[in-house]
Short mmCIF file of C-alpha atoms and ligand atoms in Angstrom, two decimals:
data_model
loop_
_atom_site.label_atom_id
_atom_site.label_comp_id
_atom_site.label_asym_id
_atom_site.label_seq_id
_atom_site.Cartn_x
_atom_site.Cartn_y
_atom_site.Cartn_z
CA MET A 941 4.29 11.88 26.22
CA SER A 942 4.16 8.24 25.68
CA ARG A 943 7.11 5.94 25.26
CA ARG A 944 5.15 4.16 22.56
CA ARG A 945 4.30 7.18 20.45
CA TRP A 946 7.70 8.65 19.69
CA PRO A 947 9.33 7.26 16.54
CA ALA A 948 13.03 6.71 17.08
CA ALA A 949 13.65 7.95 13.56
CA LEU A 950 12.94 11.47 14.73
CA CYS A 951 16.18 11.51 16.67
CA VAL A 952 18.75 11.48 13.89
CA LEU A 953 22.17 12.89 13.22
CA VAL A 954 22.71 14.08 16.74
CA THR A 955 26.04 15.51 17.71
CA ALA A 956 27.66 16.01 21.06
CA VAL A 957 26.13 18.81 23.07
CA ALA A 958 28.12 22.02 22.95
CA ALA A 959 29.20 22.91 26.45
CA VAL A 960 28.67 26.63 25.91
CA ALA A 961 28.27 27.31 29.60
CA ALA A 962 29.58 25.19 32.42
CA ALA A 963 27.17 24.56 35.30
CA GLY A 964 27.07 27.60 37.56
CA THR A 965 28.31 29.99 34.86
CA PRO A 966 25.75 32.47 33.51
CA ALA A 967 24.85 31.68 29.89
CA GLN A 968 24.56 34.42 27.28
CA ALA A 969 21.03 35.56 26.49
CA ALA A 970 19.65 33.33 23.71
CA ASN A 971 17.20 30.52 23.19
CA PRO A 972 17.63 27.80 24.36
CA ILE A 973 18.78 29.43 27.59
CA ILE A 974 21.15 26.65 28.75
CA THR A 975 23.11 24.40 26.41
CA SER A 976 25.65 22.82 28.77
CA ILE A 977 23.08 20.12 29.54
CA TYR A 978 19.69 19.26 28.07
CA THR A 979 16.73 20.48 30.13
CA ALA A 980 12.99 19.83 29.79
CA ASP A 981 9.54 20.42 31.26
CA PRO A 982 10.26 23.91 32.67
CA ALA A 983 8.22 25.32 35.55
CA PRO A 984 8.91 28.99 36.44
CA LEU A 985 8.68 30.58 39.88
CA VAL A 986 9.43 34.18 40.88
CA VAL A 987 10.81 34.79 44.38
CA GLY A 988 11.93 38.32 45.13
CA ASP A 989 14.11 39.64 42.32
CA THR A 990 14.87 36.19 40.90
CA MET A 991 13.09 33.98 38.40
CA TYR A 992 13.71 30.29 38.93
CA ILE A 993 12.99 27.53 36.43
CA TYR A 994 12.61 23.97 37.73
CA ALA A 995 13.38 21.54 34.93
CA GLY A 996 14.14 17.88 34.36
CA ARG A 997 17.43 16.88 32.79
CA ASP A 998 17.38 14.89 29.55
CA GLU A 999 20.27 12.42 29.53
CA ALA A 1000 19.34 10.25 26.56
CA PRO A 1001 22.34 9.34 24.42
CA ALA A 1002 22.63 10.70 20.91
CA GLY A 1003 20.08 8.80 18.84
CA GLY A 1004 18.30 7.52 21.96
CA ALA A 1005 14.64 6.67 21.46
CA ASP A 1006 13.33 7.07 25.01
CA PHE A 1007 13.58 9.41 27.95
CA ALA A 1008 16.58 9.06 30.26
CA MET A 1009 15.75 11.39 33.15
CA ARG A 1010 17.19 10.98 36.63
CA GLU A 1011 17.40 14.44 38.17
CA TRP A 1012 15.83 17.87 38.30
CA HIS A 1013 17.83 21.09 37.94
CA VAL A 1014 17.10 24.67 39.00
CA LEU A 1015 17.96 27.50 36.60
CA SER A 1016 17.92 31.10 37.80
CA SER A 1017 18.00 34.63 36.42
CA THR A 1018 17.58 38.17 37.73
CA ASP A 1019 16.75 39.64 34.31
CA ALA A 1020 14.96 36.77 32.46
CA ALA A 1021 17.65 36.92 29.77
CA THR A 1022 20.87 35.58 31.31
CA TRP A 1023 20.56 32.23 33.05
CA THR A 1024 22.60 30.17 35.47
CA ASP A 1025 22.26 26.43 36.01
CA GLN A 1026 22.25 26.08 39.81
CA GLY A 1027 22.71 22.33 39.45
CA ALA A 1028 20.62 19.28 40.33
CA LYS A 1029 18.53 20.09 43.42
CA ALA A 1030 16.52 16.85 43.48
CA ASN A 1031 16.81 13.44 41.88
CA ILE A 1032 15.12 10.06 41.87
CA GLY A 1033 16.95 9.23 45.11
CA THR A 1034 15.07 12.08 46.81
CA PHE A 1035 12.12 9.66 46.85
CA ARG A 1036 13.21 6.31 48.32
CA TRP A 1037 10.01 4.72 46.99
CA ALA A 1038 10.87 5.65 43.39
CA GLY A 1039 13.33 4.22 40.91
CA ALA A 1040 13.18 5.94 37.51
CA ASP A 1041 11.79 8.65 35.27
CA ALA A 1042 12.31 12.11 36.81
CA TRP A 1043 9.61 13.74 34.68
CA ALA A 1044 7.83 17.05 34.92
CA GLY A 1045 7.41 18.98 38.16
CA GLU A 1046 6.49 22.38 39.59
CA VAL A 1047 7.42 24.25 42.78
CA GLU A 1048 4.77 26.10 44.79
CA PRO A 1049 5.69 28.29 47.79
CA ARG A 1050 3.65 28.38 50.98
CA ASN A 1051 4.41 29.79 54.43
CA GLY A 1052 8.08 30.25 53.59
CA ARG A 1053 8.50 26.67 52.34
CA TYR A 1054 8.82 25.46 48.78
CA TYR A 1055 6.88 22.36 47.72
CA TRP A 1056 8.24 20.56 44.67
CA TYR A 1057 5.61 18.32 43.06
CA THR A 1058 7.11 15.91 40.56
CA SER A 1059 6.28 13.05 38.24
CA VAL A 1060 8.38 10.01 39.13
CA ASN A 1061 8.20 6.27 38.52
CA GLY A 1062 7.39 4.48 41.77
CA ASN A 1063 8.86 1.06 42.49
CA GLY A 1064 5.43 -0.41 43.23
CA ALA A 1065 2.55 -1.37 40.97
CA GLY A 1066 1.72 0.90 38.05
CA TRP A 1067 3.98 3.34 36.27
CA MET A 1068 4.14 7.05 37.10
CA ASP A 1069 3.26 8.65 40.43
CA ILE A 1070 3.31 12.18 41.79
CA GLY A 1071 5.61 12.84 44.73
CA VAL A 1072 6.25 16.00 46.73
CA ALA A 1073 9.53 17.23 48.19
CA VAL A 1074 9.93 20.32 50.36
CA GLY A 1075 12.70 22.82 51.11
CA ASP A 1076 13.14 26.07 53.00
CA SER A 1077 14.50 28.05 50.06
CA PRO A 1078 13.93 28.07 46.28
CA LEU A 1079 17.23 26.18 45.91
CA GLY A 1080 16.50 23.66 48.65
CA PRO A 1081 17.86 21.41 49.96
CA PHE A 1082 14.74 19.40 49.17
CA THR A 1083 13.64 16.27 50.99
CA ASP A 1084 10.69 13.94 50.50
CA ALA A 1085 7.76 15.64 52.27
CA LYS A 1086 5.47 12.62 52.44
CA GLY A 1087 7.46 9.39 52.30
CA GLY A 1088 5.28 7.97 49.53
CA PRO A 1089 3.31 9.07 46.47
CA LEU A 1090 0.75 11.86 46.76
CA ILE A 1091 -1.01 10.46 43.68
CA SER A 1092 -0.66 6.96 42.21
CA ASP A 1093 -2.66 4.45 40.20
CA SER A 1094 -4.37 3.44 43.43
CA THR A 1095 -5.78 6.97 43.89
CA PRO A 1096 -9.51 6.70 43.08
CA ASN A 1097 -10.24 8.28 39.66
CA SER A 1098 -6.55 8.89 38.97
CA SER A 1099 -5.43 9.77 35.45
CA GLY A 1100 -4.45 7.17 32.88
CA LEU A 1101 -0.93 8.50 33.40
CA ASP A 1102 -0.22 10.25 36.69
CA ILE A 1103 2.25 12.90 35.54
CA ASP A 1104 2.71 16.64 35.15
CA PRO A 1105 1.46 18.22 38.39
CA THR A 1106 0.60 21.90 38.54
CA VAL A 1107 -0.27 23.35 41.95
CA PHE A 1108 -1.95 26.66 42.60
CA VAL A 1109 -2.67 28.35 45.97
CA ASP A 1110 -5.59 30.77 45.75
CA ASP A 1111 -5.94 34.06 47.67
CA ASP A 1112 -8.12 32.33 50.29
CA GLY A 1113 -5.34 29.81 50.99
CA GLN A 1114 -7.02 26.85 49.27
CA ALA A 1115 -4.54 24.88 47.18
CA TYR A 1116 -5.41 22.94 44.01
CA LEU A 1117 -3.55 20.16 42.22
CA TYR A 1118 -4.16 19.49 38.52
CA TRP A 1119 -2.29 16.77 36.63
CA GLY A 1120 -2.60 13.98 34.10
CA GLY A 1121 -1.44 12.58 30.77
CA TYR A 1122 -3.01 10.41 28.02
CA TRP A 1123 -5.85 12.93 27.58
CA GLY A 1124 -6.80 12.45 31.25
CA PRO A 1125 -6.80 15.74 33.21
CA ARG A 1126 -7.58 15.44 36.90
CA ALA A 1127 -8.04 17.92 39.75
CA VAL A 1128 -8.18 17.70 43.52
CA ARG A 1129 -7.97 20.09 46.46
CA LEU A 1130 -4.89 19.97 48.68
CA ALA A 1131 -4.86 20.28 52.46
CA ALA A 1132 -3.16 23.28 54.07
CA ASN A 1133 -0.15 21.04 54.76
CA MET A 1134 0.30 20.77 50.96
CA ILE A 1135 1.02 17.02 51.16
CA ASP A 1136 -2.48 15.52 51.50
CA THR A 1137 -5.45 15.63 49.17
CA VAL A 1138 -8.88 16.70 50.36
CA GLY A 1139 -12.13 15.44 48.80
CA PRO A 1140 -12.59 13.51 45.59
CA VAL A 1141 -10.43 13.57 42.48
CA VAL A 1142 -12.55 15.12 39.74
CA THR A 1143 -12.29 15.24 35.96
CA PRO A 1144 -12.29 18.94 35.05
CA GLN A 1145 -14.66 19.96 32.27
CA GLY A 1146 -13.94 22.21 29.31
CA LEU A 1147 -10.22 21.54 28.73
CA THR A 1148 -10.79 20.94 25.03
CA ASP A 1149 -8.31 18.52 23.39
CA TYR A 1150 -6.31 18.16 26.63
CA TRP A 1151 -3.31 15.84 26.23
CA GLU A 1152 -0.92 16.52 29.18
CA ALA A 1153 1.24 19.18 30.92
CA PRO A 1154 -1.25 21.54 32.66
CA TRP A 1155 -0.12 24.91 34.02
CA MET A 1156 -2.45 26.97 36.23
CA PHE A 1157 -2.27 30.64 37.21
CA LYS A 1158 -4.53 33.57 38.02
CA ARG A 1159 -4.60 37.07 36.57
CA ASN A 1160 -7.03 39.88 37.37
CA GLY A 1161 -9.34 37.46 39.19
CA LEU A 1162 -9.54 35.03 36.25
CA TYR A 1163 -8.12 31.49 36.41
CA TYR A 1164 -6.05 30.28 33.48
CA MET A 1165 -5.17 26.70 32.55
CA MET A 1166 -2.61 26.15 29.79
CA TYR A 1167 -2.04 22.56 28.64
CA ALA A 1168 -0.52 20.49 25.87
CA ALA A 1169 -2.83 19.26 23.10
CA ASN A 1170 -1.95 17.24 20.01
CA ASP A 1171 -5.01 17.57 17.78
CA THR A 1172 -4.63 18.49 14.14
CA ASP A 1173 -7.59 20.86 14.36
CA GLY A 1174 -5.61 24.08 14.69
CA CYS A 1175 -2.94 22.75 17.06
CA VAL A 1176 -0.30 20.75 15.16
CA SER A 1177 0.25 19.42 11.67
CA ASP A 1178 1.26 15.96 12.95
CA SER A 1179 -0.22 14.56 16.16
CA ASN A 1180 3.17 13.18 17.23
CA TYR A 1181 3.76 16.83 18.12
CA ALA A 1182 1.90 19.12 20.52
CA CYS A 1183 0.91 22.73 21.03
CA GLN A 1184 -0.17 24.62 24.16
CA ARG A 1185 -3.87 25.45 24.35
CA TYR A 1186 -5.48 27.38 27.18
CA ALA A 1187 -8.79 27.78 28.94
CA THR A 1188 -10.15 30.20 31.54
CA ALA A 1189 -12.57 29.85 34.43
CA THR A 1190 -14.13 31.95 37.17
CA ASN A 1191 -13.81 29.04 39.62
CA PRO A 1192 -10.51 27.24 40.27
CA MET A 1193 -12.17 23.84 39.79
CA GLY A 1194 -13.82 24.95 36.54
CA PRO A 1195 -15.80 24.48 34.40
CA TRP A 1196 -13.26 25.81 31.91
CA THR A 1197 -13.86 27.65 28.67
CA HIS A 1198 -11.39 26.88 25.91
CA ARG A 1199 -9.75 30.06 24.51
CA GLY A 1200 -7.30 28.91 21.84
CA VAL A 1201 -3.62 28.19 21.21
CA VAL A 1202 -0.94 30.02 23.25
CA LEU A 1203 2.17 28.32 21.88
CA GLY A 1204 2.28 26.53 18.56
CA GLN A 1205 4.17 23.39 17.65
CA VAL A 1206 7.80 23.35 18.82
CA SER A 1207 10.73 21.42 17.37
CA SER A 1208 10.48 18.58 19.91
CA THR A 1209 7.53 16.22 19.85
CA THR A 1210 6.57 17.03 23.44
CA ASN A 1211 5.51 20.54 24.36
CA HIS A 1212 5.58 21.53 28.03
CA ALA A 1213 5.35 25.12 29.28
CA GLY A 1214 4.75 27.49 32.18
CA ILE A 1215 3.73 31.15 32.45
CA VAL A 1216 4.85 33.73 35.02
CA GLU A 1217 5.00 37.48 35.58
CA PHE A 1218 8.42 38.91 36.40
CA ASN A 1219 9.31 42.60 36.86
CA GLY A 1220 6.04 43.65 35.24
CA GLN A 1221 6.47 41.50 32.11
CA TRP A 1222 4.77 38.14 31.45
CA TYR A 1223 6.89 35.26 30.17
CA ILE A 1224 6.35 31.77 28.83
CA VAL A 1225 9.00 29.10 29.42
CA TYR A 1226 8.91 25.96 27.27
CA HIS A 1227 11.22 23.42 25.74
CA ASN A 1228 12.29 22.53 22.22
CA ALA A 1229 14.93 20.48 20.41
CA ASN A 1230 16.96 23.46 19.19
CA ALA A 1231 20.20 23.04 21.16
CA PRO A 1232 23.16 21.54 19.31
CA GLY A 1233 22.63 17.77 19.25
CA GLY A 1234 19.09 18.22 20.53
CA GLY A 1235 16.14 15.97 19.83
CA ASN A 1236 12.89 14.65 21.25
CA PHE A 1237 14.70 13.14 24.23
CA ARG A 1238 17.43 15.80 24.37
CA ARG A 1239 15.30 18.91 24.89
CA SER A 1240 16.25 22.42 26.01
CA VAL A 1241 14.41 25.19 27.84
CA ALA A 1242 13.56 28.44 26.07
CA VAL A 1243 12.02 31.71 27.34
CA ASP A 1244 9.94 34.25 25.44
CA ARG A 1245 7.67 37.16 26.28
CA LEU A 1246 3.93 36.65 26.52
CA TYR A 1247 1.24 39.29 26.06
CA PHE A 1248 -2.41 39.60 27.05
CA ASN A 1249 -5.07 41.45 25.14
CA ALA A 1250 -7.22 44.01 26.98
CA ASP A 1251 -10.01 41.40 27.31
CA GLY A 1252 -7.70 38.96 29.12
CA THR A 1253 -7.13 36.62 26.18
CA ILE A 1254 -3.53 35.61 25.41
CA ARG A 1255 -1.79 36.53 22.18
CA PRO A 1256 -0.07 33.64 20.37
CA VAL A 1257 3.58 33.45 21.43
CA VAL A 1258 6.31 34.40 18.98
CA GLN A 1259 9.10 31.83 19.42
CA THR A 1260 12.52 33.46 19.16
CA THR A 1261 16.12 32.31 18.99
CA THR A 1262 17.28 35.45 20.80
CA GLY A 1263 15.19 35.10 23.96
CA PRO A 1264 13.79 38.18 25.72
CA PRO A 1265 15.78 41.38 26.29
CA PRO A 1266 17.22 41.90 29.81
CA ASN A 1267 14.58 42.99 32.33
CA PRO A 1268 16.52 43.68 35.53
CA GLY A 1269 13.63 45.45 37.32
CA GLY A 1270 13.93 44.08 40.83
CA GLY A 1271 14.81 45.83 44.05
CA GLY A 1272 16.62 48.71 42.41
CA GLY A 1273 15.08 48.95 38.99
CA GLY A 1274 11.89 50.41 37.62
CA GLY A 1275 10.66 53.80 38.83
CA THR A 1276 12.08 56.11 41.47
CA ASN A 1277 12.21 54.75 45.00
CA LEU A 1278 9.94 57.10 47.00
CA ALA A 1279 10.84 55.63 50.40
CA PRO A 1280 13.74 57.99 51.27
CA SER A 1281 11.39 60.99 50.95
CA ALA A 1282 8.83 59.47 53.35
CA SER A 1283 8.49 59.66 57.13
CA ALA A 1284 8.57 56.18 58.60
CA SER A 1285 6.52 55.01 61.57
CA THR A 1286 5.88 51.64 63.17
CA SER A 1287 3.78 49.80 65.72
CA TYR A 1288 7.00 48.91 67.59
CA VAL A 1289 10.77 49.09 67.23
CA SER A 1290 13.29 47.60 69.66
CA SER A 1291 15.23 50.34 71.47
CA TRP A 1292 18.58 49.07 70.15
CA GLU A 1293 17.38 48.82 66.53
CA SER A 1294 16.60 51.61 64.12
CA LEU A 1295 13.44 52.40 62.16
CA SER A 1296 15.51 54.61 59.85
CA ALA A 1297 17.12 51.43 58.49
CA ILE A 1298 14.11 50.71 56.30
CA ASN A 1299 14.52 53.73 54.02
CA ASN A 1300 18.19 54.69 54.33
CA GLY A 1301 19.10 53.27 50.94
CA GLY A 1302 21.08 50.30 52.27
CA ALA A 1303 21.85 47.44 49.89
CA PRO A 1304 22.04 44.36 52.12
CA ALA A 1305 24.39 41.56 51.16
CA ASP A 1306 22.13 39.07 52.91
CA SER A 1307 19.40 39.00 55.57
CA ARG A 1308 21.98 39.11 58.40
CA ASP A 1309 23.76 42.20 57.03
CA ARG A 1310 23.06 45.06 59.47
CA SER A 1311 25.89 47.26 58.18
CA ASN A 1312 23.25 49.88 57.23
CA LEU A 1313 21.27 49.38 60.46
CA ALA A 1314 18.28 47.13 60.94
CA TYR A 1315 14.68 47.54 61.96
CA GLY A 1316 13.48 44.83 64.40
CA ASN A 1317 10.51 44.47 66.72
CA TRP A 1318 11.74 41.86 69.22
CA PRO A 1319 10.17 40.76 71.57
CA GLN A 1320 6.84 41.51 69.88
CA GLN A 1321 5.14 38.64 68.05
CA GLY A 1322 2.08 38.34 65.83
CA VAL A 1323 1.14 41.30 63.62
CA GLN A 1324 3.27 44.46 63.56
CA TRP A 1325 3.37 47.20 60.95
CA ILE A 1326 5.68 49.73 59.38
CA GLU A 1327 4.43 52.70 57.39
CA TYR A 1328 5.58 55.42 55.02
CA GLN A 1329 3.86 58.80 54.96
CA TRP A 1330 4.37 61.56 52.39
CA PRO A 1331 3.19 65.19 52.66
CA THR A 1332 1.55 64.93 49.23
CA ALA A 1333 -0.07 61.96 47.51
CA LYS A 1334 2.20 59.64 45.53
CA SER A 1335 1.36 57.24 42.71
CA ILE A 1336 2.99 53.89 43.54
CA ASN A 1337 2.99 50.61 41.60
CA LYS A 1338 5.70 48.45 43.13
CA SER A 1339 7.22 47.61 46.50
CA SER A 1340 10.25 45.61 47.50
CA VAL A 1341 11.22 44.45 50.95
CA TYR A 1342 14.46 42.90 52.19
CA TRP A 1343 13.85 41.02 55.44
CA PHE A 1344 16.13 41.05 58.49
CA ASP A 1345 16.87 37.68 60.09
CA ASP A 1346 19.37 37.65 62.96
CA ASP A 1347 19.17 33.88 63.47
CA GLN A 1348 18.07 34.60 67.04
CA GLY A 1349 14.77 36.20 68.05
CA ILE A 1350 14.08 37.68 64.61
CA ASP A 1351 13.11 35.36 61.78
CA LEU A 1352 11.63 35.72 58.31
CA PRO A 1353 7.90 36.50 58.60
CA ALA A 1354 5.07 34.05 58.04
CA SER A 1355 3.26 36.50 55.79
CA CYS A 1356 3.03 40.15 54.82
CA GLN A 1357 0.29 42.35 53.37
CA LEU A 1358 0.44 45.82 51.83
CA GLN A 1359 -2.22 48.40 52.66
CA TYR A 1360 -2.75 52.05 51.80
CA TRP A 1361 -4.77 54.97 53.16
CA ASN A 1362 -7.65 55.76 50.81
CA GLY A 1363 -8.57 59.00 52.57
CA SER A 1364 -10.76 57.46 55.24
CA ARG A 1365 -9.32 54.00 56.05
CA TYR A 1366 -6.60 51.47 55.24
CA VAL A 1367 -7.47 49.15 52.36
CA PRO A 1368 -5.48 46.34 50.68
CA VAL A 1369 -3.13 47.29 47.88
CA PRO A 1370 -4.27 45.50 44.68
CA VAL A 1371 -1.64 42.80 44.24
CA PRO A 1372 -1.53 39.43 42.47
CA SER A 1373 -0.23 37.84 45.70
CA ASP A 1374 0.98 38.89 49.14
CA CYS A 1375 4.53 40.23 49.46
CA GLY A 1376 7.17 37.52 49.43
CA VAL A 1377 8.85 36.28 52.59
CA ALA A 1378 12.13 34.92 51.20
CA GLY A 1379 15.41 35.69 52.90
CA ASP A 1380 18.62 37.01 51.32
CA THR A 1381 16.76 38.78 48.52
CA ALA A 1382 14.56 41.78 47.71
CA ASN A 1383 10.96 40.51 47.62
CA VAL A 1384 9.36 42.52 44.83
CA THR A 1385 5.59 43.03 44.58
CA THR A 1386 4.26 44.62 41.40
CA PHE A 1387 0.77 46.02 41.99
CA THR A 1388 -2.10 44.99 39.76
CA SER A 1389 -2.76 48.69 39.29
CA ALA A 1390 -1.06 51.81 40.65
CA ILE A 1391 -2.37 53.38 43.86
CA THR A 1392 -2.36 57.07 44.78
CA THR A 1393 -1.94 57.74 48.48
CA THR A 1394 -0.14 59.62 51.22
CA ARG A 1395 0.39 56.48 53.35
CA LEU A 1396 1.65 53.00 52.47
CA ARG A 1397 1.63 50.40 55.23
CA MET A 1398 3.13 46.93 55.50
CA GLN A 1399 1.47 44.51 57.91
CA ILE A 1400 3.95 41.83 58.96
CA THR A 1401 2.88 38.60 60.64
CA SER A 1402 5.62 36.77 62.50
CA ARG A 1403 6.29 33.07 62.58
CA SER A 1404 5.28 31.49 65.85
CA GLY A 1405 7.86 32.19 68.54
CA PHE A 1406 9.70 34.90 66.59
CA SER A 1407 9.71 38.64 65.95
CA THR A 1408 10.30 40.25 62.56
CA GLY A 1409 12.63 42.79 61.03
CA VAL A 1410 13.35 44.73 57.84
CA LEU A 1411 16.64 45.89 56.35
CA GLU A 1412 15.22 47.90 53.45
CA TRP A 1413 11.72 48.63 52.14
CA LYS A 1414 11.26 50.45 48.82
CA ALA A 1415 8.14 51.96 47.24
CA PHE A 1416 8.39 52.80 43.55
CA ALA A 1417 6.77 55.68 41.71
CA ALA A 1418 4.38 54.54 38.99
O1 LIG B 922 9.68 14.79 30.16
C1 LIG B 922 8.85 13.67 30.31
C2 LIG B 922 7.45 13.99 29.89
O2 LIG B 922 7.43 14.49 28.58
C3 LIG B 922 6.72 15.06 30.68
O3 LIG B 922 6.24 14.65 31.93
C4 LIG B 922 5.68 15.43 29.71
O4 LIG B 922 5.00 16.61 30.00
C5 LIG B 922 6.46 15.51 28.44
O5 LIG B 922 7.11 16.74 28.31
#
C-alpha cells in the first residue's frame, strides 16, 4: 500500500454506498459482510462464542484517489455468516501523538485484556508508526496503552514503512510482533506487558516476495505466516494488485519456508487478510472492492471458509459472493453436552454457593446472573479445580465455560487449563490455546483432537486478590 502506487483512474464510476444495514443491525449473510460503511484490513479474533473482526473504515469520497481513514470498527458474529457493526471502538484521537491514517491493526488477548496494535500516522518525524491501545473486553473501551509509538522510524532496523502489525502469543507466553510494508518485513519479541519490545528488531528470512500485511498463527505445532505479495510470478497479473502468500516455520522467529498462494488477487488493489478457527471451522477474512460504490479506497470486508490439507498446507481459497453458511456452534451447538450426566467435584466450594450450578443446564444472561445458581470458591485464591466424572469413558472434543463474576470477591480468572485422566494421571487436554477467560459469554475450546476419558478437570487460576466462579461448564461428545 503506497499512496504513490495507486492510479486514481482505478476508482471510477462510483455510486453512493447502499446502506443495506444500519450500524448495530445484523446484516444478511453475504460477501461483503457489511455494506452500510466501507471497511478494510480485517483482523479476526474469537472470544467465547463470538468472532470479532477489527477493521479500519474507508471514508474516501467517490472517486477519491487516496486513503481517508480515521477510525477502526469492530464487527461481530456468533455464526460467521451474519454480522453486526458494533461501531467505531478506536480512532486517531485514541492516540494523542497521532494525527492521521488509521490503517491496519490486530487485537491480541492476554491475561483478560485486549491489546489493539494499529498502524497510525504519528505527528512527529517520519510517516507511519505502530501504536497499541488496550481494553478489558473485546469491544473496549480502548485507551492508549503506551502514550507513544511502540514502533517508529527511530526504532533501529525498522521497516521502510512501519505498518500492519500482527501479534502472536505462543504457548510459553512469549509474544512476537511482525510488521512492515514496502517489502520490508520485521520481527521483534514483546515483553510480557505487551507494550515494550525485547531484544533487536530482526529481518525474518524466507518470506518470499513479501510486500505487506503479515498475519501469524499456529496450528498443530506449526507456525504460519500469511502476507500480501504483489509479484507477477504466480501471484497477480498486474503488480498494482496483491495476493496472499504464506510460509511456515518450526520456530516463531523463522526461518520461514514459502508454501504458496492462499488467496488470489481480489478486486481492490490492496489485499489484507487474517485467518482464524471458529466453532471447528477455519475462516479467512479479507477485503475487496465489491460493495456498491466500492473501490481501492472504499473497500469492504468479506469472509470465506479455509481448508488445510492433511500435510498442513493450505488449499487456495475460493472467493464467494454468498459468504460461509451459518456455523452457530458455540456454547449450545455441536455434539451432546455430557456434563449433566457427570458427577461434579471440586477442590472447594463456598458453603452458600452450589457446585450443582455448573452442570444444571442454566443459560446465563450475563456473568452476574445467578438465577440458576452459581459455583464460587471465595475466599480461596490461586489455583482451584472443578471436575466431571462419568461411570464409563466418554469421547469429548469441546468444552465451554461461562464464568461467574459477582463484582465482589469473585472475578473472572487469570487463566484456565483443561486436563483429563489418562488412566494413571492427569494430563493436559490437547488444545490450540487455554480456555478463554472472557465474561458475559460462553468461552468455547475446541480440542485439537478428541480425548477419551472418565474424568475431565478444569484448573482455574484466580486473579490476584480474587476468587473464581462458574455458572455453567459444558463438555461435548465428539
Ligand atoms: O488500509 C491502509 C493500508 O492498505 C493497510 O495498512 C495495508 O495493509 C493496505 O491494506
